[in-house]
XYZ file of C-alpha atoms in Angstrom:
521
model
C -3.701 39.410 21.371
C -7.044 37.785 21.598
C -8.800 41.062 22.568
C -6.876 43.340 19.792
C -8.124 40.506 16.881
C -10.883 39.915 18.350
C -12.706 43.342 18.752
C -11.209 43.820 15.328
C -12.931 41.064 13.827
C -15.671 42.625 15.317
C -15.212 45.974 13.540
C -14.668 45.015 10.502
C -18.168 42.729 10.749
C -20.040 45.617 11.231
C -21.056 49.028 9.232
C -17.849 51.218 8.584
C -17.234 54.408 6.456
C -14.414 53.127 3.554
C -12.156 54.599 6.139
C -13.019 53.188 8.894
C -12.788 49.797 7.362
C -9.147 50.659 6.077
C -8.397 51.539 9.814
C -9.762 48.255 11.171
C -8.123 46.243 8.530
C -4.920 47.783 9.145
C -5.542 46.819 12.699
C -6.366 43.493 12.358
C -3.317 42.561 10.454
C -1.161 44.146 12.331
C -2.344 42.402 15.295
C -2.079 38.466 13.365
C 1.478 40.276 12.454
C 2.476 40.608 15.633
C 0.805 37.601 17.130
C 2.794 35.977 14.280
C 6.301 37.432 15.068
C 5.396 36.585 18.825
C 4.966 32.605 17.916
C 7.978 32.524 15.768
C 9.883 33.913 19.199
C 8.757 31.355 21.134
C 8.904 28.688 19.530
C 12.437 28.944 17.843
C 13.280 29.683 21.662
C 11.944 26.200 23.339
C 13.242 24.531 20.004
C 16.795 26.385 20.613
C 16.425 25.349 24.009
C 16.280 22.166 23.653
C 13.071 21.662 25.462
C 11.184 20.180 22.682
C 10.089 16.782 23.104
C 8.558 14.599 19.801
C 4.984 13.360 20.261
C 5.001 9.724 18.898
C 1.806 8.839 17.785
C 0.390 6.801 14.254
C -0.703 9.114 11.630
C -1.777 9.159 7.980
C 1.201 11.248 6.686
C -1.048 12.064 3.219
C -3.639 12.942 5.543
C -1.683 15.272 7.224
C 0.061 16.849 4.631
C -3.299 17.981 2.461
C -4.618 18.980 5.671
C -1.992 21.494 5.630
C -2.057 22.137 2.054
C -5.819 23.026 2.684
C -5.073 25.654 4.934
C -3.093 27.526 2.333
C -5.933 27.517 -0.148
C -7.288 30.770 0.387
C -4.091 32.496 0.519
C -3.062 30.671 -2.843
C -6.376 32.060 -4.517
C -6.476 35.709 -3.289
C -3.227 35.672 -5.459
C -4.808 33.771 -8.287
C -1.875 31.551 -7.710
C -2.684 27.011 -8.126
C -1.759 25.325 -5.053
C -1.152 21.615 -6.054
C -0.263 18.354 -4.024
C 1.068 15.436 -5.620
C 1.564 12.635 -3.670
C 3.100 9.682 -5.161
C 2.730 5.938 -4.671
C 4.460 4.576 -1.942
C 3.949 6.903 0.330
C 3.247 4.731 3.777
C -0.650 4.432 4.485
C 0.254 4.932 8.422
C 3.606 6.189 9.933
C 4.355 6.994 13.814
C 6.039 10.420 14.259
C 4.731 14.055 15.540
C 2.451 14.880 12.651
C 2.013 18.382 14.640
C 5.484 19.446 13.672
C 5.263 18.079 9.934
C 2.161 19.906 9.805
C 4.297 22.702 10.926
C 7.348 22.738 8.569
C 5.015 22.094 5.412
C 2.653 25.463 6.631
C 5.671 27.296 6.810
C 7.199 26.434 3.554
C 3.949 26.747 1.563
C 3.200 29.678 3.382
C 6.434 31.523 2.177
C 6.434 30.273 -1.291
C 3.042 31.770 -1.803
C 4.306 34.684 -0.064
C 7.508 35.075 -2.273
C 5.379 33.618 -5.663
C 3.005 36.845 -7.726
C 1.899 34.375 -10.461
C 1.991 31.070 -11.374
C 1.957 27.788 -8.870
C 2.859 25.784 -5.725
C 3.551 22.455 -5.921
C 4.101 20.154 -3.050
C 5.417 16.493 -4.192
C 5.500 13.628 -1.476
C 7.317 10.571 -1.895
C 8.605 8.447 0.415
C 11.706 5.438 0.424
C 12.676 2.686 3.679
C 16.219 3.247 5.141
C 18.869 0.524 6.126
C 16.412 -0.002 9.349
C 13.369 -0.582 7.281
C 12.188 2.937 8.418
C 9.243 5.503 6.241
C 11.567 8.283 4.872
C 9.150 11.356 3.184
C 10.807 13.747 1.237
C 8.669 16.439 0.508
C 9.336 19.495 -1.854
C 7.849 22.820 -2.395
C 8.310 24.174 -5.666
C 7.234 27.920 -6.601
C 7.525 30.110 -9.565
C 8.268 32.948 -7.271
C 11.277 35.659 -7.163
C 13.294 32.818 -6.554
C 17.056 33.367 -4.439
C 20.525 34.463 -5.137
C 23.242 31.511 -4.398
C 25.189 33.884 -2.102
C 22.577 33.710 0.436
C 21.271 30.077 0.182
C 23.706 28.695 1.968
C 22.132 30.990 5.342
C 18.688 31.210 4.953
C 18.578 28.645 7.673
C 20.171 30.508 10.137
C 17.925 32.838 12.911
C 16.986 36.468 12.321
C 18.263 36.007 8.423
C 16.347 36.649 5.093
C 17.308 36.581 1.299
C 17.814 40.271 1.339
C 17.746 43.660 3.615
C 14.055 44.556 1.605
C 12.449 41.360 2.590
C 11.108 42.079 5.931
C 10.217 45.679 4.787
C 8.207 44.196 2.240
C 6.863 40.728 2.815
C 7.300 41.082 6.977
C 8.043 37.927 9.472
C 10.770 37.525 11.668
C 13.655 35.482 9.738
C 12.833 32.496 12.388
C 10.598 30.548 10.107
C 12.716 28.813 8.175
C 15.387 28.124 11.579
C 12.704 26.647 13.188
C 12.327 24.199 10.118
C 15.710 23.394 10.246
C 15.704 21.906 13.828
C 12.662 20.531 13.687
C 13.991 18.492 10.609
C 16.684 17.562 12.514
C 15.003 16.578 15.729
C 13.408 13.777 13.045
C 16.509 12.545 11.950
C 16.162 14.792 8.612
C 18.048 17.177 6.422
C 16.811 20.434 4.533
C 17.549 22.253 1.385
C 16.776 24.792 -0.725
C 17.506 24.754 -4.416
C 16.716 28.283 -6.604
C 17.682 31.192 -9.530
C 16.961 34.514 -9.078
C 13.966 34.785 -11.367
C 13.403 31.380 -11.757
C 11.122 30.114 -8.831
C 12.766 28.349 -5.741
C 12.379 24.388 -4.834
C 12.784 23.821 -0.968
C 12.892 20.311 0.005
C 13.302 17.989 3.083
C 13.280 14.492 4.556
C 12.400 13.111 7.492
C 12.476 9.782 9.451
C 9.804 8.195 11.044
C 8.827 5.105 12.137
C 7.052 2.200 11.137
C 3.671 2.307 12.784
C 2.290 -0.351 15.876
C -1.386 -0.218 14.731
C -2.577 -1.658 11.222
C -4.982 0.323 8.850
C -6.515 -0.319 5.561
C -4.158 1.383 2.473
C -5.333 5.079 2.210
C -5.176 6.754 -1.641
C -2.268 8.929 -1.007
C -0.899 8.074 -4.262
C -3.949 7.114 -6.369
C -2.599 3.611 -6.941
C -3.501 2.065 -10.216
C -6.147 -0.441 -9.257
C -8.598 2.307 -8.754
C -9.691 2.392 -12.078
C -12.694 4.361 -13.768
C -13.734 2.582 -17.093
C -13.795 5.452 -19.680
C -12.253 5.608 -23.164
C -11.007 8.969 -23.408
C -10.804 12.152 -21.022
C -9.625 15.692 -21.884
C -7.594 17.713 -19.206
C -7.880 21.817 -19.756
C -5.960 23.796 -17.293
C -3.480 26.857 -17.787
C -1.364 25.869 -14.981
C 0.970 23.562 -16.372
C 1.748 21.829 -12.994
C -1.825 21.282 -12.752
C -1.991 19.260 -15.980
C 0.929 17.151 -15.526
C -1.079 16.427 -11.827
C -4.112 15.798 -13.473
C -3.073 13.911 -16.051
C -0.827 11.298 -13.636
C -4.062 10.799 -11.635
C -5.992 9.893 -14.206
C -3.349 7.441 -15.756
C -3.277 6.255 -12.708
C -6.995 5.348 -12.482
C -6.389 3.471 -15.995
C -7.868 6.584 -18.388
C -6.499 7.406 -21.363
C -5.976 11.472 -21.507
C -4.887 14.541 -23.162
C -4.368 17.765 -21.825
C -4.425 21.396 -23.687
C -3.569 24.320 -21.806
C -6.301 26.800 -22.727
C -10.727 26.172 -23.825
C -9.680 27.992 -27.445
C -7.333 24.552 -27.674
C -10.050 22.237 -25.808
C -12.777 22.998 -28.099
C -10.328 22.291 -31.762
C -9.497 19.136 -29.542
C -13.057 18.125 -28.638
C -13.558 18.838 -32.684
C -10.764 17.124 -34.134
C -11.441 13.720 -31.740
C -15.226 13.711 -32.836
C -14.342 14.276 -36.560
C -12.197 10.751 -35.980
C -14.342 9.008 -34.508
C -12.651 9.025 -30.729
C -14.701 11.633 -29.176
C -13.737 12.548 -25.394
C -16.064 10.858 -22.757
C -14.916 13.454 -20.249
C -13.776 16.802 -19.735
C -12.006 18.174 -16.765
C -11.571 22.026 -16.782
C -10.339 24.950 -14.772
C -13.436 27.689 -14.128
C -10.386 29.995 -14.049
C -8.435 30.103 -17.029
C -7.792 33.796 -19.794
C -9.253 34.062 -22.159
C -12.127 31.664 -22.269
C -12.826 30.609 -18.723
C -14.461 27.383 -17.860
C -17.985 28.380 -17.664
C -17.798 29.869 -21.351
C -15.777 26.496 -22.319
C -19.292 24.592 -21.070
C -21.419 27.123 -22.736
C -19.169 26.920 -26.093
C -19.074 23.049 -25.772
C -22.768 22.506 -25.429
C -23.913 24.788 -27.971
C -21.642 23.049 -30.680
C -23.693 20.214 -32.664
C -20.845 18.757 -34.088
C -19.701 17.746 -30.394
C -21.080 14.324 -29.339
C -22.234 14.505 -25.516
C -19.509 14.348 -22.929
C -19.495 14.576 -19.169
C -17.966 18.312 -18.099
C -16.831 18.447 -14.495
C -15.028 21.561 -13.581
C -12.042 22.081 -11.139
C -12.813 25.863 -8.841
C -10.717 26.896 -6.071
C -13.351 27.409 -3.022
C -13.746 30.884 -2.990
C -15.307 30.962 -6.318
C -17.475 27.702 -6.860
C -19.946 28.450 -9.665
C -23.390 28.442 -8.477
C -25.868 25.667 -8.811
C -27.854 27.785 -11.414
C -24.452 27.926 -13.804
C -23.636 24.597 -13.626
C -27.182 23.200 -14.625
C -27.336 25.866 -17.051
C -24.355 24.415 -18.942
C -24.838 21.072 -18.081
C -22.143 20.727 -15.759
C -22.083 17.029 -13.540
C -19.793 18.334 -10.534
C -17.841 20.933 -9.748
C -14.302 19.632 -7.730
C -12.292 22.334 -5.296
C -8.978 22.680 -5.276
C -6.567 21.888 -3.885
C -7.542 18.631 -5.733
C -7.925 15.614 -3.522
C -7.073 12.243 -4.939
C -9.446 9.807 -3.339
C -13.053 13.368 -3.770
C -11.636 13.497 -7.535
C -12.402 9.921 -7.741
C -15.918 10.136 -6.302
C -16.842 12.874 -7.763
C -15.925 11.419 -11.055
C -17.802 7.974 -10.381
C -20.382 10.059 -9.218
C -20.134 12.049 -11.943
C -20.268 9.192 -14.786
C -22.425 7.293 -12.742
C -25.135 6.614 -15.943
C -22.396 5.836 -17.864
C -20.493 3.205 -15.850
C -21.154 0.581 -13.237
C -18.994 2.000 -10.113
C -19.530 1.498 -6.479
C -20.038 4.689 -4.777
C -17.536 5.709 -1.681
C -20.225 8.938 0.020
C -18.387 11.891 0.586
C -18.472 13.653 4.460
C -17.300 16.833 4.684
C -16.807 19.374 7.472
C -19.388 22.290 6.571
C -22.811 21.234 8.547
C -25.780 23.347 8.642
C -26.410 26.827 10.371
C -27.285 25.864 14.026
C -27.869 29.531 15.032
C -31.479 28.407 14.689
C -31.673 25.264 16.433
C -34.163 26.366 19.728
C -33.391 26.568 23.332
C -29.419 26.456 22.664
C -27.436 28.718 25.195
C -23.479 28.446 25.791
C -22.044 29.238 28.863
C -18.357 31.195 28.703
C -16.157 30.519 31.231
C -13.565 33.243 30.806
C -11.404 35.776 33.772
C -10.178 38.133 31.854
C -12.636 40.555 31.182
C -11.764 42.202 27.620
C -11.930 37.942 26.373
C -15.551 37.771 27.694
C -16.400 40.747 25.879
C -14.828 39.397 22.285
C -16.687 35.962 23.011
C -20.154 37.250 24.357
C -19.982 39.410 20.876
C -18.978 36.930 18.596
C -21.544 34.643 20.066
C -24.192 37.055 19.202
C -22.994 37.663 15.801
C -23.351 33.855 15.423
C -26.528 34.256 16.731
C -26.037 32.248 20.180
C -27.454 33.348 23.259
C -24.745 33.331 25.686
C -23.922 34.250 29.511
C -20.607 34.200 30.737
C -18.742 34.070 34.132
C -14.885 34.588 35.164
C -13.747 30.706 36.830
C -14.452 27.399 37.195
C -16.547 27.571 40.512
C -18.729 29.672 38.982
C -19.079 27.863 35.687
C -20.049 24.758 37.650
C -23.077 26.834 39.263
C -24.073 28.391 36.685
C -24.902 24.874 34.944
C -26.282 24.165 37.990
C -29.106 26.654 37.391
C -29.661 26.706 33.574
C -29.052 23.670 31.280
C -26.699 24.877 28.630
C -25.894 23.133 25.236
C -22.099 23.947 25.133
C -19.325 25.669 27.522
C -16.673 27.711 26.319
C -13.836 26.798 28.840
C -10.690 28.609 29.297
C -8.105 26.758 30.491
C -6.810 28.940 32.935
C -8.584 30.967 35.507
C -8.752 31.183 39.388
C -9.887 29.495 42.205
C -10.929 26.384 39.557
C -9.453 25.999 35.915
C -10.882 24.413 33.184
C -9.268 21.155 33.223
C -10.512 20.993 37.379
C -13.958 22.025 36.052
C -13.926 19.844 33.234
C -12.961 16.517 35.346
C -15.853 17.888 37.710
C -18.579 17.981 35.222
C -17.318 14.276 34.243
C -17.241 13.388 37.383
C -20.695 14.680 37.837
C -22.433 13.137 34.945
C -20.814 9.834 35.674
C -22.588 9.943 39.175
C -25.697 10.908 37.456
C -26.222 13.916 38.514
C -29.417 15.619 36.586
C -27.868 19.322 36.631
C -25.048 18.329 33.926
C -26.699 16.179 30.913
C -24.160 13.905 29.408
C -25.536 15.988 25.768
C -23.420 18.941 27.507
C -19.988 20.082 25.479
C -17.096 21.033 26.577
C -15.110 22.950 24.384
C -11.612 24.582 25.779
C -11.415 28.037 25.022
C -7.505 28.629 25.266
C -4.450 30.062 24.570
C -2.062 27.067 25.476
C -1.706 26.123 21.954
C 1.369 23.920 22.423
C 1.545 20.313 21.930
C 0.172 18.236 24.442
C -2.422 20.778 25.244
C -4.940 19.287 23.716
C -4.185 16.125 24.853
C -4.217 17.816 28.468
C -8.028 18.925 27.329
C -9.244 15.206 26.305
C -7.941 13.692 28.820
C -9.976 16.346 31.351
C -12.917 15.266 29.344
C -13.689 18.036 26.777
C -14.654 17.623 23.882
C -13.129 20.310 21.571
C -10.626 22.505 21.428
C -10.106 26.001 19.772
C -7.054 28.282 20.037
C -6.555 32.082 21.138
C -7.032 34.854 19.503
C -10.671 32.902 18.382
C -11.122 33.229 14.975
C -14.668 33.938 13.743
C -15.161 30.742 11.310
C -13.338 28.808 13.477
C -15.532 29.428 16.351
C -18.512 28.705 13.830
C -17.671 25.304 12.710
C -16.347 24.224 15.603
C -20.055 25.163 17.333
C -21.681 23.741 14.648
C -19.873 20.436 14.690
C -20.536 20.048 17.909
C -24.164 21.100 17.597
C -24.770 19.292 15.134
C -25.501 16.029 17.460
C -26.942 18.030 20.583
C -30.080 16.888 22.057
C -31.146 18.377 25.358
C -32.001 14.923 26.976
C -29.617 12.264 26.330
C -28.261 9.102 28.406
C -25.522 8.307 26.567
C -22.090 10.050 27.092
C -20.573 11.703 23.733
C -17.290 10.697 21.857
C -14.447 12.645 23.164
C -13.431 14.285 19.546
C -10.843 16.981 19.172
C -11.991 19.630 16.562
C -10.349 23.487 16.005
């Protein structure tokens, strides 16, 4: 599967006739429908098995859970659909549990309702309650305005191979195993599942799960926005069209002690913004949708700025990633910030101080994200593949050029170690399993290497597993080796990007001091 995505990656980056393209598209998601299908298979077979075993480890369940979110973004906006997570107060700072498999439930729920959903929104809600044992119970929900589901078939959506109707695989695809896999994985965590829908009138699938009160102690996260984060402003206006986003909006802001009002379109904003100044309680802050009919938000900026009746406000503008306004429109209209969504509690809130920052007296919490500069120019970088099968080497050599890394490549782990025997390299691409020496041996023997001090493997080398073993404890099976990073087969493009340039992004050819082992992919 990695060579049939792969070399169609590759296709479509390249110069195609409009047919040509169509063909390679077609191809490509065929093959992430059939690597899909194959996953499903597998895993509702080692979870039917009963051969699935619960990591216990302390996570940040909010962290998790808009991790996850995230990854539905882009699917949410090719639809034009909002994707919103609200996650109320209470929700535990730090639970222990196998955040891998909540990860794994919430994908697959989003991922259907934006499936099943051609307009409108997804909402997630989070909120959490302590059971007779004084043990973190989430119950999460995941509402759509989709198709919704007849009542004569709620009652088995939860079984293998079954979907709401005989059309739905011919038309949406997937396996039926999706939401059986749920189901016991909700029940391995001492948790029940539900589904509550109308035909026509969206569907609300919900669940709760047990975990356990963590061993380690962490500082409160701002899963729920809690009320003493306050930013001192008089008066904010909300404009969004999505009326789950407004009622998000406007709890996060109460929240953070602001007095607000939402409208639902920039035609209602602006006789808002008029009828506030003309009584003397003009809005200090405006928080708008770019995408909204009618009057989107960049014409709600121009229309606000070029009234003179308007006193001056601070316009910050919510834009899914795929269609951030550039710099050049937002200082055009005055804009302080523009905010992606999915909206993040605890970014909102910086941006906004940020934002209002000549206005108020606010400490400012920097914001880190994960997009680091193009290192496709950084000099004398080569990466070394270690890869057996021969149609893989091909897919990584050429995605490595695209990148524009230049890259050698040889088919085990006895060879890998020679190879950076006679060439310093900046990173290895390891697969995990190959002959005569896997990864994980060649891994432990670079380690082993370095620690001696050995001059042929710099401790500014990286280690990056290259693998299909996707399961978890794999990557645990990687750190503990020694590598540093870890990305899945079939290698997706931007995946294989960031993950370099993370990496990268800290490589010096000479360096004494031996890296952080960090897990990325």
């Amino acid at each position: 599967m990695n060579g049939v995505i792969g070399m169609a990656n590759l296709l479509l980056a390249g110069p195609l006739t409009p047919e040509q393209r169509d063909l390679a598209g077609t191809l490509h998601q065929s093959g992430e429908l059939l690597l899909s299908i194959i996953n499903d298979i597998l895993d509702f077979s080692k979870v039917d098995g009963g051969h699935l075993d619960l990591e216990q480890a302390d996570f940040d369940p909010g962290e998790q859970i808009r991790n996850a979110i995230e990854l539905q973004a882009d699917a949410a906006h090719r639809k034009g659909l909002e994707l919103v997570l609200d996650i109320a107060p209470g929700v535990p700072p730090l639970v222990r549990g196998d955040s891998t498999r909540l990860r794994q439930i919430i994908l697959n729920l989003v991922g259907n309702a934006i499936k099943f959903t051609e307009r409108g929104s997804v909402v997630v809600n989070v909120t959490a309650a302590t059971d007779s044992r004084d043990r973190p119970l989430l119950r999460i929900e995941v509402s759509d305005t989709g198709i919704g589901i007849p009542a004569s078939v709620q009652g088995t959506l939860f079984e293998p191979f079954v979907q709401a109707d005989t059309s739905t695989t011919r038309r949406f695809g997937g396996t039926g195993l999706g939401l059986a896999i749920c189901k016991r994985l909700v029940e391995l965590m001492d948790g029940t599942i539900g589904v509550e829908s109308q035909p026509g009138s969206g569907a609300t699938f919900w669940f709760t799960v047990r975990l356990d009160r963590a061993e380690s102690q962490s500082p409160p996260s701002e899963c729920g926005a809690p009320a003493s984060v306050l930013l001192p402003i008089r008066r904010a206006l909300i404009v969004d069209d999505d009326a789950a986003s407004r009622k998000f909006l406007e709890r996060l802001l109460g929240a953070w002690g602001v007095s607000r009002d939402t409208v639902a379109s920039g035609e209602e904003a602006l006789r808002a913004l008029r009828a506030a100044a003309a009584a003397g309680s003009a809005y200090d802050l405006v928080l708008f949708d770019h995408q909204m009919p009618g009057m989107d938000g960049l014409k709600l900026a121009a229309a606000i700025r070029s009234d003179a009746s308007l006193p001056p406000a601070t316009l910050v503008i919510l834009s899914s990633r795929g269609e951030r306004p550039p710099p050049a429109a937002l200082s055009l209209h005055d804009i302080a910030a523009c905010e992606p969504k999915p909206v993040r509690p605890d970014s909102l809130r910086t941006t906004l101080a940020s934002a209002l920052a000549p206005r108020i007296d606010l400490p400012m919490t920097p914001i880190t994200t994960g997009t680091l500069v193009e290192q496709s120019a950084t000099p004398n970088v080569s990466i070394l593949v270690a890869e057996d099968n021969v149609v893989n080497q091909k897919v990584a050599l050429m995605l490595l050029r695209k990148l524009g890394y230049s890259a050698d490549v040889v088919s085990n782990g006895v060879d890998a170690l020679g190879a950076l025997r006679a060439k310093p390299y900046a990173v290895v691409l390891m697969d995990a399993h190959m002959p005569e020496m896997d990864g994980l041996e060649a891994a432990r023997a670079i380690r082993a290497a370095q620690a001696a001090g050995d001059p042929a493997f710099p401790h500014s080398l990286q280690i990056i597993a290259l693998t299909a073993s996707a399961m978890p404890g794999d990557r645990e099976a990687c750190l503990a080796a020694g590598m540093d990073g870890y990305i899945a087969k079939p290698v997706v493009p931007q995946t294989l990007r960031d993950v370099l340039e993370y990496h990268l992004a800290a490589w010096r050819p000479v360096s004494s001091e031996v890296p952080e082992c960090t897990l990325a992919g």
